Coordinates of C-alpha atoms in Angstrom, one line a residue:
X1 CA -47.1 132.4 -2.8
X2 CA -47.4 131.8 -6.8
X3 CA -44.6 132.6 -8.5
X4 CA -44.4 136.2 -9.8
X5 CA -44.1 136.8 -13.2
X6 CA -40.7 137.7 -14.6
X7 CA -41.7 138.4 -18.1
X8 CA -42.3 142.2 -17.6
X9 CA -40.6 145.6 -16.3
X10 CA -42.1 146.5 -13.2
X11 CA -43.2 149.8 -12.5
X12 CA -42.5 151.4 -9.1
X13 CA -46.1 150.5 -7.4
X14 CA -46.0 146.9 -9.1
X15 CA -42.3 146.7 -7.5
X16 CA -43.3 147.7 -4.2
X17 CA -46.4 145.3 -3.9
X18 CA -44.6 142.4 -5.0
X19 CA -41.6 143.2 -2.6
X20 CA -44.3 143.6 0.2
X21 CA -46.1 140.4 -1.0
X22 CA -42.5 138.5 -0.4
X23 CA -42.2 139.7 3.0
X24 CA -46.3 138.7 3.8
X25 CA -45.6 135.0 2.4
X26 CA -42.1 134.6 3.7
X27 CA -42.2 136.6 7.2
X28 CA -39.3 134.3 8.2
X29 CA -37.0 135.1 6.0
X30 CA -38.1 138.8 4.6
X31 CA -37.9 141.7 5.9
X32 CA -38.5 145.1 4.1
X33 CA -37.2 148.9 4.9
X34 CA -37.4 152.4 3.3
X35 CA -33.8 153.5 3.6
X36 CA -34.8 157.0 2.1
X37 CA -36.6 158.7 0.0
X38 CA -35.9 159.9 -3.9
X39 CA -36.2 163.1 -5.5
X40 CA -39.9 163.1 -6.4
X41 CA -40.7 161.4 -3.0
X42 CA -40.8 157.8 -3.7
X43 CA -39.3 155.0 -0.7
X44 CA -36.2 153.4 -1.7
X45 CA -36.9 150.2 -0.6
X46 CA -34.3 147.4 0.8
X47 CA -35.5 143.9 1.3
X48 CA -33.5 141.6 3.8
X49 CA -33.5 138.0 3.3
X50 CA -32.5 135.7 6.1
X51 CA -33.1 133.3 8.2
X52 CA -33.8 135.1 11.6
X53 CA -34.4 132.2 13.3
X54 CA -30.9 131.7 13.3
X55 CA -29.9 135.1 14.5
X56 CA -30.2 138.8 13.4
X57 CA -29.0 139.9 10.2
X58 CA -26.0 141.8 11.0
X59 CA -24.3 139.2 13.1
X60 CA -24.1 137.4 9.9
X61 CA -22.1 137.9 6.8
X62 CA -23.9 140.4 4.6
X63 CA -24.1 139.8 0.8
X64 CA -25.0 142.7 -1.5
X65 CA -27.0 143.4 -4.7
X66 CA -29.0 146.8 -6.1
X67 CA -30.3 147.6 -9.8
X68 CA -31.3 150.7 -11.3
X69 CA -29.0 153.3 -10.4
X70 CA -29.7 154.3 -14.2
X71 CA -33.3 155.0 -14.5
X72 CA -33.3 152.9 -17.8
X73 CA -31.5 150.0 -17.6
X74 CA -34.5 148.4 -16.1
X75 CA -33.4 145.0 -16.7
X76 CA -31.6 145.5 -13.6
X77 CA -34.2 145.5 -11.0
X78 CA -36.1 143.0 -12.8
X79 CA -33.1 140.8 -12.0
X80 CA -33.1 141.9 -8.4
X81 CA -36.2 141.1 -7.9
X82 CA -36.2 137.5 -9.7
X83 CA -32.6 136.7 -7.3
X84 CA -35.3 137.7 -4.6
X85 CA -37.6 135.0 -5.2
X86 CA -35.2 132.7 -5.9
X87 CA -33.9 132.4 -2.5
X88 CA -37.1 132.8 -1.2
X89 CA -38.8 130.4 -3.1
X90 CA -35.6 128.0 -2.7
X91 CA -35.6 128.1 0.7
X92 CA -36.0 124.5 2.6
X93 CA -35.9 123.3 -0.8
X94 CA -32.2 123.7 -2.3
X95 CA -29.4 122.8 0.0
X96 CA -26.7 125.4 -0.6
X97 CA -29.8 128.5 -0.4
X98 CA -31.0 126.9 2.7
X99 CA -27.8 127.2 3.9
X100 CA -26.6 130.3 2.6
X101 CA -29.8 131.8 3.9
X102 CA -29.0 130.3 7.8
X103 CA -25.5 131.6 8.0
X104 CA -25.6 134.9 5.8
X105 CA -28.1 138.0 5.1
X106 CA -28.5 139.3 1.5
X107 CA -29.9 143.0 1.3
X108 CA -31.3 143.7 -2.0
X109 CA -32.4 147.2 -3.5
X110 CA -34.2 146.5 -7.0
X111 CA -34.3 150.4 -7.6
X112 CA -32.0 153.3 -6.4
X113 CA -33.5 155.3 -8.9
X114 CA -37.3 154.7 -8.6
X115 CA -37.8 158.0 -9.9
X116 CA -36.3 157.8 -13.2
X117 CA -37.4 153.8 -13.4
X118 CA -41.0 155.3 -13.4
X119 CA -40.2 158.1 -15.5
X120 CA -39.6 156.2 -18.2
X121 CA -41.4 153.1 -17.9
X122 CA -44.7 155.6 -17.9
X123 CA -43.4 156.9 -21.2
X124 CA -43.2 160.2 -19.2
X125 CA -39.3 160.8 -20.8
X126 CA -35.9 159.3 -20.5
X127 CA -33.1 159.9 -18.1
X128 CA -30.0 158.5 -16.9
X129 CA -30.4 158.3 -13.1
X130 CA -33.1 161.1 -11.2
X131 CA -35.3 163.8 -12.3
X132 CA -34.1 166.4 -10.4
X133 CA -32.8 169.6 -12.8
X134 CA -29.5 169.4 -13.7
X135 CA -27.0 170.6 -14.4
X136 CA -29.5 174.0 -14.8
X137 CA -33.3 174.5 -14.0
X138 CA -34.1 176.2 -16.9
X139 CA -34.9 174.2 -20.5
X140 CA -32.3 174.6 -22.7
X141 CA -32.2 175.9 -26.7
X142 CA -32.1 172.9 -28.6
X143 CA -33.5 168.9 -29.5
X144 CA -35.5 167.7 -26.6
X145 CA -36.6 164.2 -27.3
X146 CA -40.0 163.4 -26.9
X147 CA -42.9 161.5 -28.8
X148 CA -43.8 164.1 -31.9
X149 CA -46.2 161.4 -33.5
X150 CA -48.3 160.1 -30.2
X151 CA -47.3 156.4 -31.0
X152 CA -45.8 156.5 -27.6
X153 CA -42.7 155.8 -28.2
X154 CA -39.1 157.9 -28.7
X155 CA -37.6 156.6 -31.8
X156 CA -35.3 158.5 -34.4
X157 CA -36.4 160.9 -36.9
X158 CA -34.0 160.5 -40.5
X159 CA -34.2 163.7 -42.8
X160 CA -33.2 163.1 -46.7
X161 CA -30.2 165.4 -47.4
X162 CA -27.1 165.5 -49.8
X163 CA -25.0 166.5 -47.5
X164 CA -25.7 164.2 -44.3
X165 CA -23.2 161.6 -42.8
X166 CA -25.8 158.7 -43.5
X167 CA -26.9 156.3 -46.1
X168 CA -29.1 153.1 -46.2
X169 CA -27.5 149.5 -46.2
X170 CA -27.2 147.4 -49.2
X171 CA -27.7 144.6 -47.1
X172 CA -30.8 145.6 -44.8
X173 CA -33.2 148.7 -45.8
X174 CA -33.8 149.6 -41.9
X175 CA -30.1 150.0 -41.1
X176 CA -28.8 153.2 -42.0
X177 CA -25.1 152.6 -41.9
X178 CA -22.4 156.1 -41.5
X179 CA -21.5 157.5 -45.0
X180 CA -17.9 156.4 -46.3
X181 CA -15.4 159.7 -46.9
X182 CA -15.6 158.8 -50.4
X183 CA -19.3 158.0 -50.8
X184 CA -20.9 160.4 -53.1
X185 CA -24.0 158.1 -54.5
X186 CA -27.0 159.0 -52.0
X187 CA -29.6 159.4 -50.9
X188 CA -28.0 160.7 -47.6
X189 CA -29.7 161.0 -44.5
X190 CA -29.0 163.2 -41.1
X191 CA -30.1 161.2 -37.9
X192 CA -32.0 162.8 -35.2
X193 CA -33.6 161.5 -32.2
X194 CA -37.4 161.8 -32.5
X195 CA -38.4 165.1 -30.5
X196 CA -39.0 169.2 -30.9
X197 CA -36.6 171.7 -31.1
X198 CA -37.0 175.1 -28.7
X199 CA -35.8 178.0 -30.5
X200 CA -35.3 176.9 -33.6
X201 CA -34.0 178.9 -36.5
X202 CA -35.2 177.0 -38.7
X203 CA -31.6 175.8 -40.3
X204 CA -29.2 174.6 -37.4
X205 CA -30.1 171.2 -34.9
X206 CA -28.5 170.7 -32.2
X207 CA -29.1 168.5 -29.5
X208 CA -29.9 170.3 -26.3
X209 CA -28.0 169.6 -23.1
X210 CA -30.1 167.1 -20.9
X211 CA -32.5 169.0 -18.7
X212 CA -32.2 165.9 -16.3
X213 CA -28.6 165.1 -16.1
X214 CA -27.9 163.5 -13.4
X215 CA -25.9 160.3 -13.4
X216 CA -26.2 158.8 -9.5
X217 CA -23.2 156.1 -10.3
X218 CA -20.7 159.6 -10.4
X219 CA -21.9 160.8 -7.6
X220 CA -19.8 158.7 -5.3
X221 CA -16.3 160.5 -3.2
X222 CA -13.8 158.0 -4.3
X223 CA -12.2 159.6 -7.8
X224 CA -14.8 162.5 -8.1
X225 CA -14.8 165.2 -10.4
X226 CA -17.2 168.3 -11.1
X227 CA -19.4 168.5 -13.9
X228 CA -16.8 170.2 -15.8
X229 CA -14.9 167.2 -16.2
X230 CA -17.3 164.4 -15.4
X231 CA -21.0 164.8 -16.9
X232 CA -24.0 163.7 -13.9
X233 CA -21.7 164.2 -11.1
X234 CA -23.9 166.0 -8.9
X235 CA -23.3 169.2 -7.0
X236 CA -20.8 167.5 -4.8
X237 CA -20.0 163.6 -3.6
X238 CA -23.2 162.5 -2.2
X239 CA -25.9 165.4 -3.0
X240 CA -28.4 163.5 -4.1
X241 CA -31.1 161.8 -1.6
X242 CA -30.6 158.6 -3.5
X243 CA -26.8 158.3 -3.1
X244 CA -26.9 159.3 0.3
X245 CA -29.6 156.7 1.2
X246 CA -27.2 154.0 -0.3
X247 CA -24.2 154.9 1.4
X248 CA -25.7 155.1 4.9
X249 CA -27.3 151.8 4.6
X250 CA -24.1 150.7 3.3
X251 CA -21.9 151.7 6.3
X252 CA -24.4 151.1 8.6
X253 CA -24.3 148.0 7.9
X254 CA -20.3 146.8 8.3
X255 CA -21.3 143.4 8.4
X256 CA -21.3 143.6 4.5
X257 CA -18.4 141.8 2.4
X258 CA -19.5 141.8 -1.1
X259 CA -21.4 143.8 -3.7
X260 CA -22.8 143.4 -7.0
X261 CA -24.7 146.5 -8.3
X262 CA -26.4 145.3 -12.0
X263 CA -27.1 147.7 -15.1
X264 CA -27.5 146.8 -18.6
X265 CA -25.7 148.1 -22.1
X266 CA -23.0 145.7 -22.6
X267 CA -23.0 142.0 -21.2
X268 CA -19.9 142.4 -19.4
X269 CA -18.8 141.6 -15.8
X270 CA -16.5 144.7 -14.7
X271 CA -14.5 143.6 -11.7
X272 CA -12.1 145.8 -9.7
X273 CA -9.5 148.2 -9.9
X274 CA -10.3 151.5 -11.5
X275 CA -7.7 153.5 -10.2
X276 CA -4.8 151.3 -9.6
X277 CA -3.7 149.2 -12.3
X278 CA -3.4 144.8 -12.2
X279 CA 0.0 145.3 -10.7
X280 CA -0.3 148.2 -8.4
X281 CA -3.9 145.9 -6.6
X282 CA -3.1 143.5 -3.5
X283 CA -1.8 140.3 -5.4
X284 CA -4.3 138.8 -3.0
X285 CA -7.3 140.6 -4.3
X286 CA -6.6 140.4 -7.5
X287 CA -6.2 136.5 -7.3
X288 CA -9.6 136.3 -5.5
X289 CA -11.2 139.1 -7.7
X290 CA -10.5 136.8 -10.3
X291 CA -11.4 133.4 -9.3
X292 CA -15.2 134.7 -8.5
X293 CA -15.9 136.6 -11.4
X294 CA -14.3 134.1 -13.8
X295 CA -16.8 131.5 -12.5
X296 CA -19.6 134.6 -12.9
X297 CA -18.0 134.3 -17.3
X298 CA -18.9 130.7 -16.7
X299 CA -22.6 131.1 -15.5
X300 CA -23.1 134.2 -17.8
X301 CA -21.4 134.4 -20.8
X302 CA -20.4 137.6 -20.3
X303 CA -17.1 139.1 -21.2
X304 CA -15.1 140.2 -18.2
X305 CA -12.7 143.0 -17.3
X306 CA -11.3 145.5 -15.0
X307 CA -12.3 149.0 -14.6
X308 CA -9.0 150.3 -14.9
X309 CA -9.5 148.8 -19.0
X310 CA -12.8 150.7 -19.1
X311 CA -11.2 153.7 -17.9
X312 CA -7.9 153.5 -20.2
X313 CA -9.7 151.9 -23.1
X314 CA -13.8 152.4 -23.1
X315 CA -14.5 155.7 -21.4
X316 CA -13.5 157.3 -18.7
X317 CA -15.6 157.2 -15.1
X318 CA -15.0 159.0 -12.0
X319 CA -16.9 159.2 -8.9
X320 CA -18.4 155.7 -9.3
X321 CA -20.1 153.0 -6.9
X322 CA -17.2 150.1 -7.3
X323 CA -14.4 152.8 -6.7
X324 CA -15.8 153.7 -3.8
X325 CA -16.9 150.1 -2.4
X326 CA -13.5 148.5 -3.2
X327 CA -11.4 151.1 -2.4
X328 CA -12.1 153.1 0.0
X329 CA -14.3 150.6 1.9
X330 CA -12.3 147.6 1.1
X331 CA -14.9 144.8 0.1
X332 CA -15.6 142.9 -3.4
X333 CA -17.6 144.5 -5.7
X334 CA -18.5 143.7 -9.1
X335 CA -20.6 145.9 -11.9
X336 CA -23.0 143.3 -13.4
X337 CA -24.2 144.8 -16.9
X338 CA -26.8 142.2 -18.3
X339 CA -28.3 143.4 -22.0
X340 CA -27.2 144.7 -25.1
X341 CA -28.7 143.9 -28.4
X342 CA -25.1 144.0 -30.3
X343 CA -24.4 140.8 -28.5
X344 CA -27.0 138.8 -30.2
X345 CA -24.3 138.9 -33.1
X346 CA -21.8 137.2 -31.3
X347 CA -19.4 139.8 -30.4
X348 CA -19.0 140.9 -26.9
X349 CA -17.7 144.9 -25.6
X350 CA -14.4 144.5 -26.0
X351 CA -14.6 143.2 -29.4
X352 CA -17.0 146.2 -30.4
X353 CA -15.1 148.4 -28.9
X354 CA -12.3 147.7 -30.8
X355 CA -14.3 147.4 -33.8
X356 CA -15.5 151.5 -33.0
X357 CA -12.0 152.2 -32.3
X358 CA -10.1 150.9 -35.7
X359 CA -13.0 152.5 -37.3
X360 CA -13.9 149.0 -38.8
X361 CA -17.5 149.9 -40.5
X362 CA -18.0 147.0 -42.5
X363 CA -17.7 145.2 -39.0
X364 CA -20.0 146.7 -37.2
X365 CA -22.5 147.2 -40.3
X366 CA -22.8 142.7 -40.0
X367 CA -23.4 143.6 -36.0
X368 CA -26.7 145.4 -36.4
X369 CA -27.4 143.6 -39.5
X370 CA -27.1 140.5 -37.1
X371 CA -29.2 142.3 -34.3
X372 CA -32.1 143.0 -37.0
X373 CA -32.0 139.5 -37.9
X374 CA -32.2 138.0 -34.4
X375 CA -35.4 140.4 -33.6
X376 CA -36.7 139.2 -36.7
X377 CA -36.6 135.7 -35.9
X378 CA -37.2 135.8 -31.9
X379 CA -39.1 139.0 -31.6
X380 CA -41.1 138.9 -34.9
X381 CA -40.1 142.0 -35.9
X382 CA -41.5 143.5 -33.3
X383 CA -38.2 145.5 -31.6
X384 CA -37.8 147.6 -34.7
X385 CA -40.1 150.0 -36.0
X386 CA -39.9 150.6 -39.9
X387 CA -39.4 154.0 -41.2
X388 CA -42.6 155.6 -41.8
X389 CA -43.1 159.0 -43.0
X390 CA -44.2 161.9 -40.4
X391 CA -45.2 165.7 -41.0
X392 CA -42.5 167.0 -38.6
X393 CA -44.0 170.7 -37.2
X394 CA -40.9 172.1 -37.4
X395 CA -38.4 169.9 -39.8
X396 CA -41.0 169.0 -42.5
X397 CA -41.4 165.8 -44.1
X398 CA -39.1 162.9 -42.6
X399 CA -39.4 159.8 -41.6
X400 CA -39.7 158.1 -37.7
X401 CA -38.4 154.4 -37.0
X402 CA -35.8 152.5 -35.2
X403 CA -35.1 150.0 -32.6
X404 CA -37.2 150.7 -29.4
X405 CA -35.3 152.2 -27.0
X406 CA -36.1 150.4 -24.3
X407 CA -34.9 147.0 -26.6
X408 CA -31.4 148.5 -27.2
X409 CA -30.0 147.9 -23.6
X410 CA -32.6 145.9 -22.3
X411 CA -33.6 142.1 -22.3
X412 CA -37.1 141.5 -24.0
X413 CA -40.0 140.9 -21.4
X414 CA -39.7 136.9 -22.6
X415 CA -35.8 136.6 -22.1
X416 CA -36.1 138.7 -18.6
X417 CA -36.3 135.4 -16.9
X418 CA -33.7 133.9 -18.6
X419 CA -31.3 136.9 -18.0
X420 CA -32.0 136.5 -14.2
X421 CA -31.4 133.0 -14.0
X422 CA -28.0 133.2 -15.7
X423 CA -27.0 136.3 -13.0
X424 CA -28.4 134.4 -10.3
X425 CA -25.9 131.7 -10.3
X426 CA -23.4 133.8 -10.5
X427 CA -24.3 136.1 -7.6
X428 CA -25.2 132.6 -5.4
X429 CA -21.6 131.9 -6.2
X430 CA -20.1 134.7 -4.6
X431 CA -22.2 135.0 -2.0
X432 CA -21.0 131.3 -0.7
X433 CA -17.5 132.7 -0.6
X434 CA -18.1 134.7 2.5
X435 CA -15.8 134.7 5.4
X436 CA -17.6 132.2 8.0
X437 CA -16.2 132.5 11.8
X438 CA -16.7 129.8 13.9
X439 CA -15.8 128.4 17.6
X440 CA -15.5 125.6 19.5
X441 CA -14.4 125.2 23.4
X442 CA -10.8 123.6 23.1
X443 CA -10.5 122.9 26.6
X444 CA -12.6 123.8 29.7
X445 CA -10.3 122.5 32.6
X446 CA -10.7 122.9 36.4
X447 CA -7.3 124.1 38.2
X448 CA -8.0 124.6 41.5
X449 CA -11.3 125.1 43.9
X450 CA -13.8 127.0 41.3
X451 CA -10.8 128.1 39.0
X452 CA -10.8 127.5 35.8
X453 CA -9.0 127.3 32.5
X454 CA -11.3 128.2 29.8
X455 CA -9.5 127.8 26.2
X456 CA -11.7 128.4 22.6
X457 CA -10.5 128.0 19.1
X458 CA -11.9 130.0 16.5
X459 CA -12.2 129.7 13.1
X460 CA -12.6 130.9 9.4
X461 CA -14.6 128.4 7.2
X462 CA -15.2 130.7 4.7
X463 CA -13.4 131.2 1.2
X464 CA -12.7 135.0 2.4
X465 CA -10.0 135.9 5.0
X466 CA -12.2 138.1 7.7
X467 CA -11.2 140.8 6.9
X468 CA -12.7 140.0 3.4
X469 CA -9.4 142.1 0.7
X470 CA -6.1 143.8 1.9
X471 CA -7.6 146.7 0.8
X472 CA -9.1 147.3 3.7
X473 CA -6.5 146.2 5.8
X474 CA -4.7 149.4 3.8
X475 CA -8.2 151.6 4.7
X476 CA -8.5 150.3 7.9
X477 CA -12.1 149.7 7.5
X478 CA -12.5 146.0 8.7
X479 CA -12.7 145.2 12.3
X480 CA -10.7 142.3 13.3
X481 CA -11.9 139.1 14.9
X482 CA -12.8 140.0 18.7
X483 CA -13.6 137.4 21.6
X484 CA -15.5 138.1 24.7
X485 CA -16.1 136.6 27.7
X486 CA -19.1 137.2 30.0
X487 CA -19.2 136.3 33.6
X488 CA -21.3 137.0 36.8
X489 CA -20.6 140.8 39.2
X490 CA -18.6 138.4 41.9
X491 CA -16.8 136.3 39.3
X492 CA -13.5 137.7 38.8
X493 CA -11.2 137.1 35.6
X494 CA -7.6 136.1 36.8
X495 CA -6.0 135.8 33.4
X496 CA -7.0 137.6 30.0
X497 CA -9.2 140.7 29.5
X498 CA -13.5 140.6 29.1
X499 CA -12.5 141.6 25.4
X500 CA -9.6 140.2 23.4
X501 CA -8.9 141.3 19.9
X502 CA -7.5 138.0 18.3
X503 CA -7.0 139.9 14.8
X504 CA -7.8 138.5 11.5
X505 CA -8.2 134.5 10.2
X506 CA -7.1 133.7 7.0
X507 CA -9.7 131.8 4.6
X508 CA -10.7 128.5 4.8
X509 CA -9.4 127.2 7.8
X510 CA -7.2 130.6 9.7
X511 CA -7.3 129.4 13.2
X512 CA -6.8 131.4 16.7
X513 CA -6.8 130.6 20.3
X514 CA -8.2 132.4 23.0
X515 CA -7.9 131.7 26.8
X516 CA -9.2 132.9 29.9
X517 CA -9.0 131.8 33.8
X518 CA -11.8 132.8 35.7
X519 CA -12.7 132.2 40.0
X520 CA -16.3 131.6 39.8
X521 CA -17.8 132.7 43.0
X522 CA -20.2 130.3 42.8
X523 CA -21.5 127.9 39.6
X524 CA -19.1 128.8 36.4
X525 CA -21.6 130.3 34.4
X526 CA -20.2 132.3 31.4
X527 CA -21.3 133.0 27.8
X528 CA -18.7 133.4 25.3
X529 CA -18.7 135.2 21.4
X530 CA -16.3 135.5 18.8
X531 CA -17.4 138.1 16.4
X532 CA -16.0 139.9 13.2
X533 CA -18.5 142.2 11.7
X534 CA -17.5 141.1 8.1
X535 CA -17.5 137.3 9.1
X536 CA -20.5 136.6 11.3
X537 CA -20.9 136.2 15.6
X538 CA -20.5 132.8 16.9
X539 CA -21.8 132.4 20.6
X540 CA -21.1 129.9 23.5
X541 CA -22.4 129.2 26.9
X542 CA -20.0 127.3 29.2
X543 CA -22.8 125.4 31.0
X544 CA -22.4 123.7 27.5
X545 CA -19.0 122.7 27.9
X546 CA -19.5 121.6 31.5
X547 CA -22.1 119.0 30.8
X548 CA -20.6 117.3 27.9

């Protein structure tokens, strides 16, 4: 198979081809699944990528990764999508995605929002997750963006006025910058987003609330909250089609010990807690939490920090993916956010943030003036549109321009690749730290006339502990280690149970014996596994042991 190219957005039919085109030229590693169906209809697709010659998916250690669970933030799937080819592609060829592909399965959904990928990728609107009417059915009095000029595109509309919070830059004439409390030179502007008003009375304009409101990432149970108090939350914890889909594949598949779920807006890696604080997490967590994402800084460039400091000092989230994965379900999980054009002046979130917060307006003023400048030099001017003037049906004369929305929180078609690449290395990172259970026959001795003493050591290879955070040791969602022996109808076990729960391994090199004595009515025959759904089955047959 060529290589796809990665210098576009893909629209939900080009996805779906190209996903079923990896499974057509890679049949041994790829496997592809509907796990549910969206709003308007549309498969939620789920691609599996193993080796299956070396066993099934789920007795392997299951790594992660989905994009789009914001309909616009379309960088993400394009990222999914180029991970996808990478390990493909790499397969045979690079020796740590050979291996990582023979001992682990990585599950990767490029869009949980199909629905709202296509809506605005098709120009049709914008929206933060689905399409489905909410929080009401009915339109609303008010702004509802659209495309007033038919250039195909949602800009902003800027209307001359003495009294407007706005005013051009002395230092860029695209960049209208907020009006000082002091400022009384104009012109002023007011700032609208390009659209039509319903009901208008001709004087006041507001924004109307968003007819498709739905945000699918506050939809989860862990830390939920009605609309009242959380915008896009949903009806209830999981009553959207999409979110349901996600968390069934999810916990039907417990073999799963890390998660990365990628969106775009502000080049940051977002690592757990939410709810607890530094202190109050597992010191164990935290330490590991830490070691992978700060190698994920080192292969981004992204800024990195907890979503308990989103919460107490960005915005406040409730009823999110990571809550839920970490901690209520106990694994690693890590919001990936891969684009924002207010980076390309050198200042990552937390320094912006800061910036918005101290009200520091010169500041931010040299960040947009430095974004302008990078899209005139790598995009050719080509990201911004320049203020033009427009007969607005309703407002009068104005002008239309601005960044393209799309370009705000999204890489450029010819830095998509780039952008993937970067993520890639970190998500091959952490999917390497999986728990890996192995075992061995420690001794296989005869004791007496077709008796015998049958010992195995297992083991943890892996970076993880099996049980993957202490979390879920609190949650009691990870099954511990289990060993299990099986023998012939007239064979009879004299010492130790079929099925021994050995507990958990520690990582890299946690160790447990297991022992059985068995009468063998005949030839010892028995076949022996040590499985741990987060850490992979291993699998012995004694005829093994017996002949060596």
């Amino acid at each position: 198979m060529n290589k796809p190219s990665f210098d576009q957005y893909y629209r939900y039919d080009e996805m779906t081809q190209l996903l079923r085109d990896f499974t057509q030229a890679f049949p041994q590693l790829a496997t592809l699944e509907s796990i549910g169906q969206s709003y308007e209809g549309r498969d939620i697709w789920a691609l599996t990528i193993t080796q299956t010659a070396t066993g099934p998916d789920r007795e392997k250690p299951g790594f992660y990764v989905d994009g789009n669970i914001h309909g616009s933030e379309v960088t993400a799937s394009v990222t999914a999508l180029y991970f996808a080819w990478k390990l493909l592609s790499s397969y045979g060829e690079e020796v740590a995605i050979t291996r990582l592909l023979d001992a682990n399965a990585v599950y990767i959904i490029p869009a949980i929002s199909p629905d709202g990928v296509e809506h605005v990728l098709s120009g049709t609107g914008w929206v933060r997750s689905g399409t489905r009417l909410y929080p009401h059915e009915e339109e609303r009095d008010g702004l509802h963006p659209q495309d007033v000029n038919g250039d195909g595109q949602i800009l902003s509309m800027r209307i001359e006025d003495p009294g407007g919070g706005w005013k051009v830059s002395t230092s860029d004439p695209r960049l209208l910058v907020p009006r000082r409390f002091n400022d009384s030179e104009g012109p002023f502007y007011r700032i609208y987003p390009e659209g039509l008003i319903r009901s208008f009375d001709g004087v006041e304009v507001v924004e109307a609330t968003r007819k498709q409101g739905l945000d699918f990432n506050r939809n989860f149970p862990a830390n939920w909250q009605p609309e009242v108090n959380q915008q896009g939350a949903g009806n209830y914890p999981f009553s959207e089609s999409e979110t349901r889909a996600l968390a069934e594949f999810i916990t039907a598949h417990p073999n799963i010990c890390g998660l990365h779920t990628l969106h775009t807006g502000m080049e940051s890696i977002i690592r757990p807690p939410i709810t607890q604080t530094d202190r109050q997490m597992p010191q164990a967590d935290l330490n590991r939490v830490r070691e992978i994402s700060n190698y994920g800084v080192e292969a981004t460039g992204y800024v990195l920090f907890s979503g308990r400091t989103l919460v107490d000092d960005i915005y406040e989230i409730n009823g999110d993916f990571d809550t839920w994965a970490y901690e209520q379900l106990g694994l690693i999980v890590f919001t990936d956010e891969l684009w924002d054009i207010r980076a390309r002046g050198g200042k990552d979130y937390v320094e912006l943030n800061t910036m918005n917060k101290e009200r520091d307006l010169e500041g931010l003023e040299a960040v947009e003036i430095a974004a302008l400048q990078w899209n005139d030099e790598v995009l050719g001017g080509s990201g911004f549109v320049d203020w033009h003037p427009f007969q607005h049906p309703q407002l009068g004369p104005l002008e239309i321009g601005g960044w393209q929305r799309l370009l705000r929180n999204n890489a450029p078609p010819q830095l998509l690749e780039e952008t993937g690449e970067n993520m890639t290395r970190f998500l091959l990172a952490h999917a390497q730290a999986a728990p890996q259970l192995r075992a061995d026959f420690h001794q296989v001795e005869q004791i007496s006339d077709g008796v015998y003493r049958i010992a195995v050591a297992a083991r943890n290879e892996g970076y993880l502990p099996t049980h993957v955070t202490e979390q879920a040791l609190k949650m009691k969602t990870a099954d511990p280690v289990q060993a299990r022996i099986c023998i012939g109808p007239n064979d009879k076990l004299l010492v130790g149970k079929n099925r021994e729960e050995i507990g958990h391994l520690a990582g890299y090199g946690g160790r447990r014996k297991v022992e059985w004595i068995v009468r063998f009515a005949e030839q010892p025959s028995a076949q022996i596994s040590v499985a741990c759904p987060r850490a992979g089955t291993a699998r012995l047959d004694l005829a093994d042991a017996l002949t060596t």
